Amino acid sequence: MIEYIKGELTELTPALATVEAAGVGYGLNISLNTYSAIQGKKETKLYVYESIREDAHVLFGFASKKEREMFELLITVSGVGTNTARMMLSGMSVSELCNSISTGNAKLIQSVKGVGKMTAQRIIVDLRDKIVALGIANEIPAGGQMSTPVNNEVKEEAVSALTMLGFSPAPTQKVVVQILQERPDLPVEQVVKLALKQIK
């Protein structure tokens, strides 16, 4: 399994990036979000999803792990293939997509070419709980508005540490986000210590 490819960005179009690593040029299908993120760079690191079928071995590249996780979730939904998932991640950012799933905004999801009403509803039903459990979405309140941005690096490290300690991701994420909103400058270890006192 290829986790990521890091190397020289030799060719780039809005749909395909060619990255040369150790003398091999890898052609990776990308979304417009990833294209925008790596445009103008000489070196890049793309997280990889391998789609292996009988007739083809296709690589998809993502500028962030979050985008790859969202892609992997989307393709678990019946009726959503790799190309549709890539199209969705080209039409919306990961946070916009999470927001529309968590608020049940089927119309916005349907605005993506190739996504019909049934598929949009299936995406919402299948993924609403998963995006919070996996920590892809920042904690989104019932009203659907994104909460104040927090330091994602610290948040992810803290949630990851607490998950390894045996706490489930969804409530952990909630507590960590609350702590960071109140005290955004805290280092990871302090966030973890505070969270341990608060997680039920």
XYZ file of C-alpha atoms in Angstrom:
200
model
C 0.000 0.000 0.000
C 1.285 3.478 -0.899
C 0.701 6.001 1.920
C 2.050 9.071 0.123
C 4.352 10.101 -2.724
C 6.829 12.919 -2.191
C 8.953 14.315 -4.971
C 9.293 16.742 -7.849
C 6.070 17.966 -9.410
C 6.913 17.556 -13.092
C 3.487 18.076 -14.681
C 0.243 19.518 -13.400
C -3.237 19.925 -14.841
C -6.483 20.543 -12.890
C -7.174 16.788 -13.064
C -3.736 15.138 -12.993
C -0.431 15.606 -11.183
C 2.779 13.829 -12.159
C 5.200 13.454 -9.272
C 8.687 12.053 -9.841
C 10.087 10.093 -6.903
C 13.267 7.993 -7.094
C 13.279 8.206 -10.884
C 9.666 7.033 -11.296
C 6.939 9.398 -12.508
C 3.623 8.709 -10.777
C 0.448 9.991 -12.445
C -2.119 10.854 -9.790
C -5.728 11.868 -10.362
C -6.427 14.964 -8.273
C -9.319 17.227 -7.311
C -9.432 20.975 -7.954
C -8.844 21.537 -4.230
C -5.543 19.652 -4.414
C -4.664 21.392 -7.688
C -5.077 24.793 -5.988
C -3.025 23.640 -2.981
C 0.002 22.447 -4.983
C -0.091 24.833 -7.937
C 3.218 26.670 -8.394
C 5.199 24.235 -6.221
C 8.306 22.427 -7.442
C 8.199 19.730 -4.764
C 5.032 18.195 -3.375
C 3.749 15.461 -1.111
C 0.461 13.814 -2.024
C -1.432 11.301 0.088
C -2.446 8.369 -2.070
C -5.547 6.264 -2.568
C -5.049 3.224 -4.827
C -8.011 2.111 -6.903
C -7.238 -1.383 -8.161
C -9.689 -2.850 -10.656
C -9.425 -5.722 -13.111
C -8.901 -3.347 -16.019
C -6.896 -0.575 -14.342
C -4.665 0.445 -11.452
C -5.416 4.116 -10.753
C -3.781 6.401 -8.198
C -5.588 9.342 -6.615
C -3.553 12.051 -4.894
C -4.631 14.430 -2.131
C -2.908 17.473 -0.665
C -4.201 16.618 2.828
C -5.120 13.503 4.812
C -8.513 15.079 5.556
C -9.352 15.233 1.856
C -8.294 11.609 1.363
C -10.402 10.504 4.353
C -13.402 12.342 2.932
C -12.824 10.693 -0.469
C -12.622 7.240 1.141
C -15.875 7.867 3.013
C -17.673 9.108 -0.097
C -16.823 5.993 -2.113
C -18.337 3.769 0.601
C -21.744 5.227 -0.297
C -23.717 3.161 -2.792
C -23.821 4.966 -6.141
C -20.693 7.069 -5.521
C -17.660 5.988 -7.515
C -14.126 7.383 -7.494
C -14.841 9.899 -10.259
C -17.987 11.217 -8.563
C -16.125 11.532 -5.250
C -13.339 13.449 -6.977
C -15.924 15.671 -8.677
C -17.502 16.417 -5.292
C -14.128 17.348 -3.811
C -13.515 19.599 -6.809
C -16.847 21.379 -6.372
C -16.590 21.898 -2.613
C -13.894 22.078 0.042
C -13.815 19.329 2.687
C -15.295 21.691 5.305
C -18.098 22.800 2.935
C -18.908 19.181 2.178
C -18.880 18.282 5.886
C -21.090 21.248 6.642
C -23.644 20.302 3.979
C -23.680 16.655 5.160
C -24.060 17.559 8.850
C -26.845 20.076 8.152
C -28.612 17.761 5.692
C -28.248 20.216 2.808
C -29.030 17.792 -0.029
C -29.557 20.650 -2.540
C -25.951 21.813 -2.175
C -24.623 18.264 -2.606
C -26.884 17.815 -5.654
C -25.309 20.882 -7.240
C -22.298 18.669 -8.046
C -22.455 17.239 -11.560
C -23.462 13.579 -11.536
C -25.035 13.586 -8.059
C -28.809 13.062 -8.053
C -31.353 13.537 -5.290
C -31.267 9.910 -4.072
C -27.469 9.823 -3.975
C -27.287 13.149 -2.131
C -29.699 11.870 0.520
C -27.811 8.588 0.817
C -24.537 10.488 1.351
C -26.136 12.496 4.181
C -27.684 9.447 5.893
C -24.565 7.257 5.553
C -21.900 9.808 6.443
C -23.426 12.238 8.942
C -22.173 10.355 12.024
C -18.957 9.144 10.441
C -17.525 12.579 9.621
C -17.692 13.580 13.295
C -16.487 10.192 14.578
C -13.452 10.307 12.299
C -12.728 13.903 13.219
C -12.909 15.070 9.599
C -15.409 17.774 10.437
C -14.658 20.278 13.121
C -17.358 19.857 15.737
C -20.454 21.341 14.121
C -23.224 22.509 16.459
C -26.859 21.537 15.867
C -27.488 24.875 14.166
C -25.037 23.814 11.495
C -22.666 26.746 11.777
C -18.999 25.896 11.933
C -17.585 26.707 15.347
C -14.673 29.103 15.842
C -11.599 27.772 14.038
C -9.097 26.015 16.291
C -5.484 24.963 15.821
C -6.062 21.815 13.761
C -2.588 20.387 14.302
C -2.923 20.536 18.094
C -6.525 19.302 17.893
C -5.638 16.295 15.738
C -2.648 15.308 17.900
C -4.710 15.598 21.081
C -7.643 13.596 19.668
C -5.238 10.979 18.308
C -3.481 10.649 21.695
C -6.772 10.332 23.571
C -8.111 7.806 21.048
C -4.975 5.690 21.596
C -5.713 5.851 25.326
C -9.034 4.169 24.593
C -11.497 7.068 24.443
C -13.955 7.126 21.558
C -13.233 9.806 18.917
C -16.566 11.681 18.771
C -16.862 12.827 22.428
C -13.089 13.307 22.592
C -13.192 15.625 19.586
C -15.981 17.668 21.181
C -14.066 18.191 24.438
C -10.772 19.021 22.683
C -12.449 21.596 20.432
C -14.124 23.245 23.443
C -10.791 23.460 25.303
C -9.017 24.959 22.285
C -11.772 27.500 21.696
C -11.416 28.744 25.259
C -7.614 28.531 25.369
C -6.249 28.457 21.788
C -2.572 28.749 22.809
C -2.373 25.562 24.862
C 0.213 22.945 23.799
C -0.920 19.386 23.012
C 0.051 17.858 26.351
C -1.937 20.474 28.315
C -4.987 19.926 26.085
C -4.740 16.165 26.678
C -4.441 16.643 30.477
C -7.480 18.942 30.578
C -9.464 16.627 28.304
C -8.749 13.621 30.531
C -10.481 15.443 33.398
C -13.525 16.323 31.272
C -14.243 13.295 29.093
C -17.094 11.302 30.534
